Short mmCIF file of C-alpha atoms in Angstrom, two decimals:
data_model
loop_
_atom_site.label_atom_id
_atom_site.label_comp_id
_atom_site.label_asym_id
_atom_site.label_seq_id
_atom_site.Cartn_x
_atom_site.Cartn_y
_atom_site.Cartn_z
CA MET F 215 95.51 110.55 -72.40
CA ARG F 216 94.60 106.95 -73.35
CA LEU F 217 97.77 105.71 -71.60
CA VAL F 218 97.42 102.37 -69.82
CA VAL F 219 99.86 100.16 -67.95
CA ILE F 220 99.25 96.47 -67.39
CA GLY F 221 101.69 94.32 -65.47
CA VAL F 222 102.94 92.42 -62.46
CA ASN F 223 105.73 93.21 -60.02
CA HIS F 224 107.37 91.92 -56.85
CA LYS F 225 104.44 93.24 -54.79
CA THR F 226 101.65 91.53 -56.72
CA ALA F 227 103.07 88.24 -58.03
CA PRO F 228 105.38 85.49 -56.76
CA VAL F 229 108.71 85.04 -58.47
CA ALA F 230 107.53 81.81 -60.15
CA LEU F 231 104.79 83.71 -62.02
CA ARG F 232 107.06 86.68 -62.77
CA GLU F 233 109.50 84.28 -64.41
CA ARG F 234 106.74 82.83 -66.60
CA LEU F 235 105.52 86.30 -67.64
CA ALA F 236 108.99 87.70 -68.35
CA LEU F 237 109.44 89.15 -71.84
CA VAL F 238 113.11 89.13 -72.81
CA GLY F 239 115.25 88.73 -75.92
CA ASP F 240 113.36 88.07 -79.15
CA ASP F 241 110.10 87.80 -77.18
CA VAL F 242 110.12 91.59 -76.76
CA ASN F 243 110.49 92.29 -80.48
CA ILE F 244 107.76 89.80 -81.39
CA ALA F 245 105.47 91.13 -78.65
CA LEU F 246 105.89 94.76 -79.76
CA LYS F 247 104.95 93.81 -83.30
CA GLN F 248 101.87 91.89 -82.18
CA LEU F 249 100.73 94.72 -79.89
CA GLU F 250 100.53 97.01 -82.92
CA ARG F 251 97.22 95.32 -83.79
CA PHE F 252 95.36 96.91 -80.91
CA THR F 253 97.51 99.77 -79.57
CA ASP F 254 98.79 103.12 -80.82
CA GLY F 255 102.29 102.44 -79.53
CA SER F 256 103.76 100.39 -76.70
CA VAL F 257 106.82 99.94 -74.48
CA ILE F 258 107.60 96.70 -72.63
CA VAL F 259 109.59 96.88 -69.38
CA SER F 260 110.65 93.45 -68.14
CA THR F 261 113.11 92.96 -65.27
CA CYS F 262 113.55 90.38 -62.52
CA ASN F 263 111.03 92.29 -60.41
CA ARG F 264 108.42 93.35 -62.97
CA THR F 265 106.90 92.84 -66.40
CA GLU F 266 104.86 95.83 -67.59
CA ILE F 267 103.24 96.90 -70.83
CA TYR F 268 102.85 100.65 -71.31
CA ALA F 269 100.54 101.37 -74.23
CA LEU F 270 98.32 103.96 -75.84
CA VAL F 271 94.91 102.50 -76.64
CA PRO F 272 93.33 103.61 -79.93
CA GLN F 273 91.18 106.75 -80.06
CA ILE F 274 87.46 105.96 -80.39
CA SER F 275 85.23 107.95 -82.71
CA LEU F 276 81.96 109.31 -81.29
CA PRO F 277 79.11 110.50 -83.57
CA SER F 278 78.90 114.25 -83.99
CA GLU F 279 75.72 116.26 -83.44
CA SER F 280 75.65 117.31 -87.08
CA SER F 281 75.18 113.68 -88.13
CA ALA F 282 73.03 112.62 -85.21
CA HIS F 283 69.85 112.62 -87.29
CA LEU F 284 71.41 109.96 -89.50
CA ALA F 285 72.48 107.76 -86.62
CA GLU F 286 70.65 105.42 -84.34
CA PRO F 287 68.89 106.93 -81.29
CA GLN F 288 71.63 105.68 -78.96
CA ALA F 289 74.36 107.34 -81.04
CA ALA F 290 72.43 110.61 -81.04
CA THR F 291 72.21 110.44 -77.25
CA ILE F 292 75.96 109.83 -77.04
CA ALA F 293 76.61 112.87 -79.18
CA SER F 294 74.42 115.14 -77.07
CA ASN F 295 75.23 113.78 -73.63
CA ASN F 296 78.80 114.19 -72.49
CA ALA F 297 78.42 111.84 -69.53
CA VAL F 298 77.33 109.02 -71.81
CA ALA F 299 80.21 109.81 -74.16
CA VAL F 300 82.72 109.56 -71.31
CA HIS F 301 81.17 106.27 -70.22
CA THR F 302 81.40 104.94 -73.77
CA ALA F 303 85.06 105.98 -74.04
CA SER F 304 85.81 104.31 -70.71
CA ALA F 305 84.13 101.11 -71.87
CA ALA F 306 86.18 101.18 -75.06
CA ILE F 307 89.41 101.54 -73.07
CA SER F 308 88.34 98.63 -70.85
CA ALA F 309 87.79 96.54 -73.96
CA HIS F 310 91.31 97.33 -75.20
CA ILE F 311 92.77 96.50 -71.77
CA LEU F 312 91.04 93.12 -71.90
CA LYS F 313 92.55 92.54 -75.36
CA ILE F 314 96.04 93.24 -74.01
CA LYS F 315 95.50 90.97 -71.00
CA THR F 316 94.20 88.17 -73.21
CA TRP F 317 97.06 88.64 -75.65
CA LEU F 318 99.63 88.46 -72.81
CA ALA F 319 98.12 85.22 -71.48
CA ASP F 320 98.07 83.67 -74.96
CA PHE F 321 101.58 84.90 -75.78
CA LYS F 322 103.00 83.28 -72.62
CA GLN F 323 100.78 80.19 -73.07
CA LEU F 324 98.91 80.79 -69.83
CA SER F 325 95.22 81.14 -69.09
CA LEU F 326 93.82 84.59 -68.37
CA ASP F 327 92.19 83.26 -65.20
CA GLU F 328 95.62 82.15 -64.03
CA ILE F 329 97.32 85.54 -64.33
CA ASP F 330 94.46 88.04 -63.97
CA PRO F 331 94.41 88.09 -60.13
CA TYR F 332 98.05 89.21 -60.14
CA LEU F 333 97.80 91.86 -62.86
CA TYR F 334 97.42 95.54 -62.04
CA VAL F 335 95.97 98.09 -64.44
CA HIS F 336 96.38 101.87 -64.39
CA ARG F 337 94.84 104.42 -66.77
CA ASP F 338 95.53 107.97 -67.87
CA THR F 339 97.08 110.09 -65.11
CA HIS F 340 97.19 107.07 -62.78
CA ALA F 341 99.25 105.26 -65.42
CA LEU F 342 101.46 108.32 -65.79
CA THR F 343 101.95 108.49 -62.02
CA HIS F 344 102.87 104.81 -61.90
CA TRP F 345 105.38 105.16 -64.74
CA LEU F 346 107.04 108.13 -63.06
CA ARG F 347 107.20 106.33 -59.69
CA VAL F 348 108.81 103.33 -61.36
CA ALA F 349 111.32 105.49 -63.26
CA ALA F 350 112.24 107.39 -60.08
CA GLY F 351 112.83 104.17 -58.12
CA LEU F 352 109.86 104.69 -55.80
CA ASP F 353 108.20 101.42 -56.82
CA SER F 354 111.35 99.28 -56.64
CA MET F 355 112.19 96.50 -54.21
CA ILE F 356 115.14 98.64 -53.12
CA LEU F 357 113.72 102.12 -52.63
CA GLY F 358 115.38 104.71 -54.85
CA GLU F 359 117.56 102.27 -56.83
CA PRO F 360 118.82 103.91 -60.02
CA GLN F 361 119.09 100.85 -62.29
CA ILE F 362 115.41 100.82 -63.24
CA LEU F 363 115.68 104.11 -65.14
CA GLY F 364 118.39 102.64 -67.34
CA GLN F 365 116.26 99.53 -67.87
CA ILE F 366 113.32 101.67 -68.96
CA LYS F 367 115.56 103.59 -71.36
CA ARG F 368 116.72 100.32 -72.92
CA SER F 369 113.09 99.24 -73.24
CA VAL F 370 112.25 102.50 -75.00
CA HIS F 371 115.15 102.02 -77.42
CA LEU F 372 113.84 98.53 -78.24
CA ALA F 373 110.41 100.03 -78.91
CA GLN F 374 112.00 102.65 -81.18
CA ASP F 375 113.91 99.98 -83.08
CA GLN F 376 110.66 98.09 -83.69
CA LYS F 377 108.87 101.34 -84.64
CA ALA F 378 106.44 100.71 -81.78
CA LEU F 379 106.99 104.14 -80.22
CA SER F 380 104.38 106.49 -81.68
CA ASN F 381 104.91 110.26 -81.60
CA GLN F 382 102.45 110.72 -78.75
CA LEU F 383 103.91 107.87 -76.68
CA GLY F 384 107.39 109.19 -77.39
CA TRP F 385 106.32 112.60 -76.08
CA ILE F 386 105.03 110.96 -72.87
CA VAL F 387 108.30 109.03 -72.48
CA ASP F 388 110.31 112.26 -72.76
CA GLN F 389 108.14 113.83 -70.04
CA VAL F 390 108.61 110.80 -67.76
CA PHE F 391 112.40 110.82 -68.15
CA ALA F 392 112.64 114.56 -67.49
CA ALA F 393 110.38 114.28 -64.44
CA ALA F 394 112.25 111.25 -63.04
CA LYS F 395 115.51 113.19 -63.34
CA ARG F 396 113.97 116.04 -61.36
CA VAL F 397 112.79 113.67 -58.62
CA ARG F 398 116.27 112.21 -58.23
CA ASN F 399 118.00 115.62 -58.39
CA GLU F 400 115.62 117.52 -56.10
CA THR F 401 115.13 114.86 -53.40
CA GLN F 402 117.47 112.54 -51.49
CA VAL F 403 115.55 109.38 -52.38
CA GLY F 404 118.53 107.84 -54.17
CA ALA F 405 121.38 109.63 -52.43
CA GLN F 406 122.44 107.00 -49.86
CA ALA F 407 123.84 103.52 -50.45
CA VAL F 408 121.39 100.72 -49.62
CA SER F 409 123.18 97.66 -51.04
CA LEU F 410 126.38 96.08 -49.73
CA SER F 411 128.19 96.48 -53.03
CA TYR F 412 127.16 100.10 -53.48
CA ALA F 413 127.97 100.91 -49.83
CA ALA F 414 131.43 99.42 -50.30
CA ALA F 415 131.98 101.58 -53.38
CA LYS F 416 130.89 104.69 -51.46
CA LEU F 417 133.51 103.91 -48.79
CA VAL F 418 136.19 103.88 -51.47
CA THR F 419 135.26 107.38 -52.67
CA GLN F 420 135.30 108.67 -49.08
CA ILE F 421 138.88 107.48 -48.49
CA PHE F 422 140.57 107.76 -51.91
CA ASP F 423 140.28 110.40 -54.60
CA ASP F 424 143.01 109.48 -57.12
CA LEU F 425 141.36 106.19 -58.09
CA PRO F 426 143.16 105.61 -61.45
CA SER F 427 146.39 105.18 -59.44
CA ARG F 428 144.83 102.75 -56.93
CA THR F 429 144.85 98.94 -56.84
CA LEU F 430 141.88 96.80 -55.87
CA LEU F 431 142.55 93.31 -54.50
CA VAL F 432 139.59 90.94 -54.88
CA VAL F 433 139.91 87.90 -52.62
CA ALA F 434 137.58 85.19 -53.97
CA ALA F 435 135.47 85.66 -57.10
CA GLY F 436 132.02 84.70 -55.84
CA GLU F 437 128.83 86.56 -56.70
CA MET F 438 128.97 89.08 -53.83
CA ASN F 439 132.59 89.97 -54.52
CA ARG F 440 131.83 90.18 -58.24
CA LEU F 441 129.21 92.87 -57.50
CA VAL F 442 131.58 94.76 -55.18
CA ALA F 443 134.44 94.55 -57.69
CA THR F 444 132.18 95.75 -60.50
CA HIS F 445 131.03 98.77 -58.47
CA ILE F 446 134.52 99.71 -57.28
CA ALA F 447 136.19 99.13 -60.63
CA GLY F 448 133.46 101.24 -62.21
CA LEU F 449 134.69 104.19 -60.15
CA GLY F 450 137.86 104.23 -62.26
CA VAL F 451 140.31 102.05 -60.32
CA GLY F 452 143.38 101.55 -62.52
CA ARG F 453 144.46 98.07 -61.43
CA VAL F 454 142.64 94.98 -60.17
CA ILE F 455 144.24 91.83 -58.73
CA ILE F 456 142.01 88.76 -58.39
CA CYS F 457 143.06 85.99 -55.98
CA ASN F 458 140.91 82.89 -56.20
CA ARG F 459 141.17 79.14 -55.70
CA ASN F 460 139.31 78.44 -58.93
CA PRO F 461 141.28 79.95 -61.86
CA GLU F 462 138.35 79.63 -64.30
CA ARG F 463 136.06 81.76 -62.13
CA ALA F 464 138.85 84.29 -61.61
CA GLU F 465 139.41 84.54 -65.37
CA ALA F 466 135.67 85.01 -65.93
CA LEU F 467 135.63 87.95 -63.49
CA ALA F 468 138.79 89.35 -65.09
CA ALA F 469 137.12 89.27 -68.50
CA GLU F 470 134.11 91.11 -67.08
CA LEU F 471 136.27 93.87 -65.54
CA ARG F 472 138.81 94.21 -68.33
CA ARG F 473 139.03 97.44 -70.31
CA PRO F 474 141.84 99.25 -72.16
CA ASP F 475 142.81 101.64 -69.36
CA ARG F 476 142.73 99.06 -66.56
CA ILE F 477 145.34 96.43 -65.59
CA ILE F 478 143.84 93.08 -64.57
CA GLU F 479 145.91 90.33 -62.91
CA VAL F 480 144.82 86.86 -61.81
CA ARG F 481 146.86 85.30 -59.00
CA ALA F 482 146.58 82.11 -57.00
CA LEU F 483 145.09 82.39 -53.53
CA GLN F 484 148.41 81.15 -52.11
CA GLU F 485 150.03 84.37 -53.33
CA LEU F 486 147.79 86.53 -51.12
CA PRO F 487 150.56 87.35 -48.56
CA GLN F 488 152.78 88.64 -51.36
CA VAL F 489 150.19 90.72 -53.23
CA LEU F 490 148.53 92.25 -50.16
CA ALA F 491 151.15 95.01 -49.96
CA GLU F 492 150.24 96.09 -53.49
CA ALA F 493 146.57 96.68 -52.62
CA ASP F 494 145.04 99.99 -51.59
CA ILE F 495 141.59 98.44 -51.42
CA VAL F 496 140.83 94.86 -50.37
CA SER F 497 137.46 93.16 -50.78
CA SER F 498 137.21 89.63 -49.42
CA CYS F 499 134.31 87.19 -49.42
CA SER F 500 135.65 83.63 -49.65
CA GLY F 501 133.38 81.36 -47.63
CA SER F 502 136.48 79.94 -45.95
CA MET F 503 136.25 78.72 -42.36
CA ASP F 504 139.73 80.13 -41.65
CA VAL F 505 141.05 83.70 -41.51
CA LEU F 506 142.80 84.53 -44.78
CA ILE F 507 144.31 87.90 -43.78
CA ASP F 508 145.75 88.06 -40.27
CA LYS F 509 147.37 90.84 -38.26
CA THR F 510 150.96 89.76 -38.95
CA MET F 511 150.37 89.63 -42.70
CA THR F 512 148.78 93.07 -42.62
CA LEU F 513 151.56 94.68 -40.58
CA ARG F 514 154.13 93.25 -43.00
CA ALA F 515 152.14 94.64 -45.95
CA LEU F 516 151.82 98.09 -44.33
CA LYS F 517 155.57 98.25 -43.72
CA SER F 518 156.21 97.35 -47.34
CA ARG F 519 153.75 100.07 -48.39
CA ARG F 520 155.47 102.62 -46.16
CA TYR F 521 152.23 102.88 -44.18
CA GLN F 522 150.06 104.21 -46.97
CA PRO F 523 146.40 103.76 -45.93
CA MET F 524 144.47 100.60 -46.81
CA LEU F 525 140.73 100.02 -46.96
CA MET F 526 139.67 96.45 -46.15
CA ILE F 527 136.12 95.25 -46.72
CA ASP F 528 135.26 91.86 -45.24
CA LEU F 529 131.92 90.56 -46.55
CA ALA F 530 132.51 86.96 -45.47
CA VAL F 531 130.74 85.07 -42.71
CA PRO F 532 132.79 83.63 -41.00
CA ARG F 533 135.16 86.56 -41.44
CA ASP F 534 138.14 86.39 -43.81
CA ILE F 535 140.01 89.24 -42.12
CA ASP F 536 141.19 89.24 -38.48
CA SER F 537 138.95 91.72 -36.63
CA THR F 538 141.87 93.00 -34.49
CA ILE F 539 143.31 94.60 -37.64
CA SER F 540 140.77 97.41 -37.11
CA ARG F 541 143.03 98.69 -34.29
CA ILE F 542 145.97 99.20 -36.63
CA ASP F 543 146.62 102.77 -37.71
CA ASP F 544 146.26 103.43 -41.45
CA VAL F 545 143.92 100.45 -41.93
CA TYR F 546 140.17 101.01 -42.34
CA LEU F 547 138.41 97.67 -41.80
CA TYR F 548 134.67 97.25 -42.40
CA SER F 549 132.83 93.99 -41.78
CA VAL F 550 129.49 92.99 -43.29
CA ASP F 551 127.81 94.09 -40.03
CA ASP F 552 129.43 97.53 -40.28
CA LEU F 553 128.07 97.94 -43.79
CA GLN F 554 124.64 96.68 -42.74
CA HIS F 555 124.47 99.36 -40.02
CA VAL F 556 125.33 102.02 -42.61
CA ILE F 557 122.71 100.65 -44.98
CA ALA F 558 120.02 100.52 -42.29
CA GLY F 559 120.50 104.21 -41.55
CA ASN F 560 120.54 105.04 -45.25
CA ILE F 561 117.32 103.12 -45.89
CA GLU F 562 115.60 105.18 -43.21
CA GLN F 563 116.91 108.38 -44.81
CA ARG F 564 115.58 107.19 -48.17
CA ARG F 565 112.17 106.48 -46.64
CA GLN F 566 112.03 110.00 -45.26
CA ALA F 567 113.15 111.42 -48.60
CA ALA F 568 110.49 109.31 -50.35
CA VAL F 569 107.79 111.44 -48.73
CA ASP F 570 109.18 114.51 -50.51
CA ALA F 571 109.64 112.48 -53.69
CA GLU F 572 106.02 111.29 -53.71
CA LEU F 573 104.80 114.86 -53.26
CA LEU F 574 107.01 116.02 -56.14
CA VAL F 575 105.71 113.17 -58.31
CA SER F 576 102.13 114.33 -57.72
CA GLN F 577 103.04 117.89 -58.71
CA LEU F 578 104.95 116.76 -61.79
CA VAL F 579 102.09 114.57 -62.98
CA VAL F 580 99.73 117.56 -62.79
CA GLU F 581 102.23 119.61 -64.81
CA MET F 582 102.63 116.85 -67.39
CA ASP F 583 98.88 116.40 -67.70
CA ARG F 584 98.45 120.15 -68.29
CA ARG F 585 101.18 120.13 -70.95
CA PHE F 586 99.48 117.15 -72.57
CA GLN F 587 96.12 118.94 -72.60
CA VAL F 588 97.70 122.06 -74.12
CA ARG F 589 99.38 119.86 -76.72
CA GLN F 590 96.09 118.16 -77.54
CA VAL F 591 94.21 121.47 -77.66
CA GLY F 592 96.77 122.69 -80.17
CA LYS F 593 95.92 119.77 -82.43
CA ASP F 594 92.18 120.37 -81.92
CA ILE F 595 92.64 124.03 -82.83
CA GLN F 596 94.48 123.04 -86.01
CA ARG F 597 91.68 120.68 -86.98
CA TYR F 598 89.02 123.31 -86.18
CA ARG F 599 90.81 125.93 -88.24
CA ALA F 600 91.26 123.50 -91.11
CA ARG F 601 87.53 122.68 -91.13
CA THR F 602 86.64 126.38 -90.94
CA HIS F 603 89.04 127.17 -93.76
CA ASP F 604 87.43 124.47 -95.90
CA GLN F 605 83.97 125.90 -95.21
CA VAL F 606 85.07 129.45 -96.01
CA ASP F 607 86.91 128.28 -99.11
CA LYS F 608 83.78 126.52 -100.32
CA LEU F 609 81.65 129.67 -99.81
CA LEU F 610 84.25 131.78 -101.58
CA HIS F 611 84.33 129.50 -104.62
CA GLU F 612 80.54 129.49 -104.79
CA SER F 613 80.54 133.31 -104.73
CA ILE F 614 83.22 133.51 -107.42
CA ALA F 615 81.16 131.18 -109.60
CA LYS F 616 78.12 133.43 -109.18
CA LEU F 617 80.16 136.53 -110.03
CA GLN F 618 81.11 134.95 -113.33
CA GLN F 619 77.48 134.73 -114.38
CA ASP F 620 76.31 137.44 -116.81
CA ASN F 621 73.38 138.66 -114.75
CA ALA F 622 75.23 138.53 -111.41
CA SER F 623 75.06 141.49 -109.04
CA PRO F 624 78.45 141.80 -107.30
CA GLU F 625 76.91 143.78 -104.45
CA ASP F 626 74.25 141.14 -103.74
CA ILE F 627 76.79 138.32 -103.94
CA LEU F 628 79.16 140.06 -101.51
CA ILE F 629 76.32 140.75 -99.09
CA GLU F 630 75.26 137.10 -99.24
CA LEU F 631 78.90 135.96 -98.79
CA SER F 632 79.28 138.23 -95.77
CA ARG F 633 76.10 136.85 -94.21
CA ARG F 634 77.08 133.21 -94.82
CA LEU F 635 80.60 133.79 -93.52
CA THR F 636 79.19 135.34 -90.35
CA GLN F 637 76.88 132.36 -89.88
CA THR F 638 79.75 129.92 -90.44
CA LEU F 639 82.16 131.62 -88.06
CA THR F 640 79.62 132.18 -85.27
CA HIS F 641 77.88 128.81 -85.54
CA ALA F 642 80.20 126.85 -83.23
CA PRO F 643 80.36 129.36 -80.32
CA SER F 644 76.61 130.06 -80.60
CA LYS F 645 75.89 126.35 -80.48
CA LEU F 646 78.15 125.96 -77.44
CA MET F 647 76.43 128.83 -75.60
CA ARG F 648 72.98 127.36 -76.30
CA LYS F 649 74.12 123.96 -75.07
CA ALA F 650 75.57 125.45 -71.87
CA ALA F 651 72.36 127.43 -71.25
CA ARG F 652 70.17 124.40 -71.96
CA GLU F 653 72.16 122.24 -69.51
CA GLY F 654 72.36 124.97 -66.86
CA ASP F 655 76.14 125.11 -67.02
CA ASN F 656 76.51 128.77 -66.03
CA GLU F 657 80.24 128.49 -65.49
CA LEU F 658 80.82 127.32 -69.07
CA LEU F 659 78.37 129.90 -70.41
CA ASP F 660 80.12 132.77 -68.59
CA PHE F 661 83.50 131.48 -69.76
CA VAL F 662 82.48 131.36 -73.43
CA VAL F 663 80.70 134.75 -73.36
CA SER F 664 83.56 136.51 -71.57
CA GLY F 665 86.08 134.87 -73.91
CA LEU F 666 84.24 136.04 -77.01
CA GLN F 667 83.89 139.55 -75.60
CA GLU F 668 87.59 139.68 -74.84
CA ALA F 669 88.40 138.45 -78.35
CA HIS F 670 86.27 141.24 -79.87
CA ARG F 671 87.94 143.87 -77.68
CA GLY F 672 91.34 142.58 -78.70
CA ARG F 673 90.39 142.95 -82.33
#
């Protein structure tokens, strides 16, 4: 397949080295252009946890038997000995891999000795397996996470924009995407929430269904609450209220969440008692040493809401929300520990599902490899037919030229043409049968003989 992957990830390299090897922004476009010199297409995937180069190395040309007498003795041996040919092809791929490694070190202004111990290399079906595992979330820091597939798709689009995605590499990419979709659809490897923000969003969907009519109250606009707010707002919540001490940070989060069909309001933290009654969903993570939402405030809000249910998510340590509120009817309170318990169980379910996913990956790689071989055989058949057509066309023109001579005998010329056509059309299979017999490959010999016999019967 000539597919190789070269890279580092969170398992093989420390974050300091991953940062230095990251390829982002204009670096990606420049890198894709430079890789054209010694690849037949490439895709660069660079995230906080990995930097990987997926590439097709160039096809090498081996001497054919028909020209072996013109070549050096070593070339003639390569042509007649398949094992040597495979070894030569493998050496050529190794040489191209070294070129890519050296290029990467030079591009990032590092020495090859410095990065080589941390680089992994996969070839052919092993590279295909790795790519599929990455796309399906099986090689991620968080098992089964779905973001990596989107990151790979963006990387492929960048490669397309730079015309670095060859037809063959594009075909492989399509196979990987289709297979990754099957892994996620047919196994439970990504079904359960395993991050606090995603677990919080899942709780919202379990309690509320008419999300466009619901209001999310975000208490404090720190990083954790930003992630939670992004996940919950992404479900389609129609209104978001942000209460924060720092108005600039609140406005920054508001700008991130704003869209035409969503109402965004920024309020001072002091207004929390007044706006609490307007919230169906509350997410709080302030870092305050004092409780921000107490029982009295909550009871007053519930009364004002006519006891419509409220979901409260307290991600703060120490807690922002009085724990006794959990005993109030119509209030669903989850602390960070509650979410961690949910996540722990979900991680174990994902690990169990990963066993099925890995088995499916193995099966899908075999299927993809077979489709690739069929695709390649189709091209080989086209080339073989084209060469045969050229040979037949040449014989036909020679016969026509002879027929145009005054003393030509049409019968003799047709007999000679028939003989030469027979020799041309039977040369390749005859040569293959002799080679199989000479090397004692009875399985190949039987296959060719039975195939030819079946072809004649079909005719």
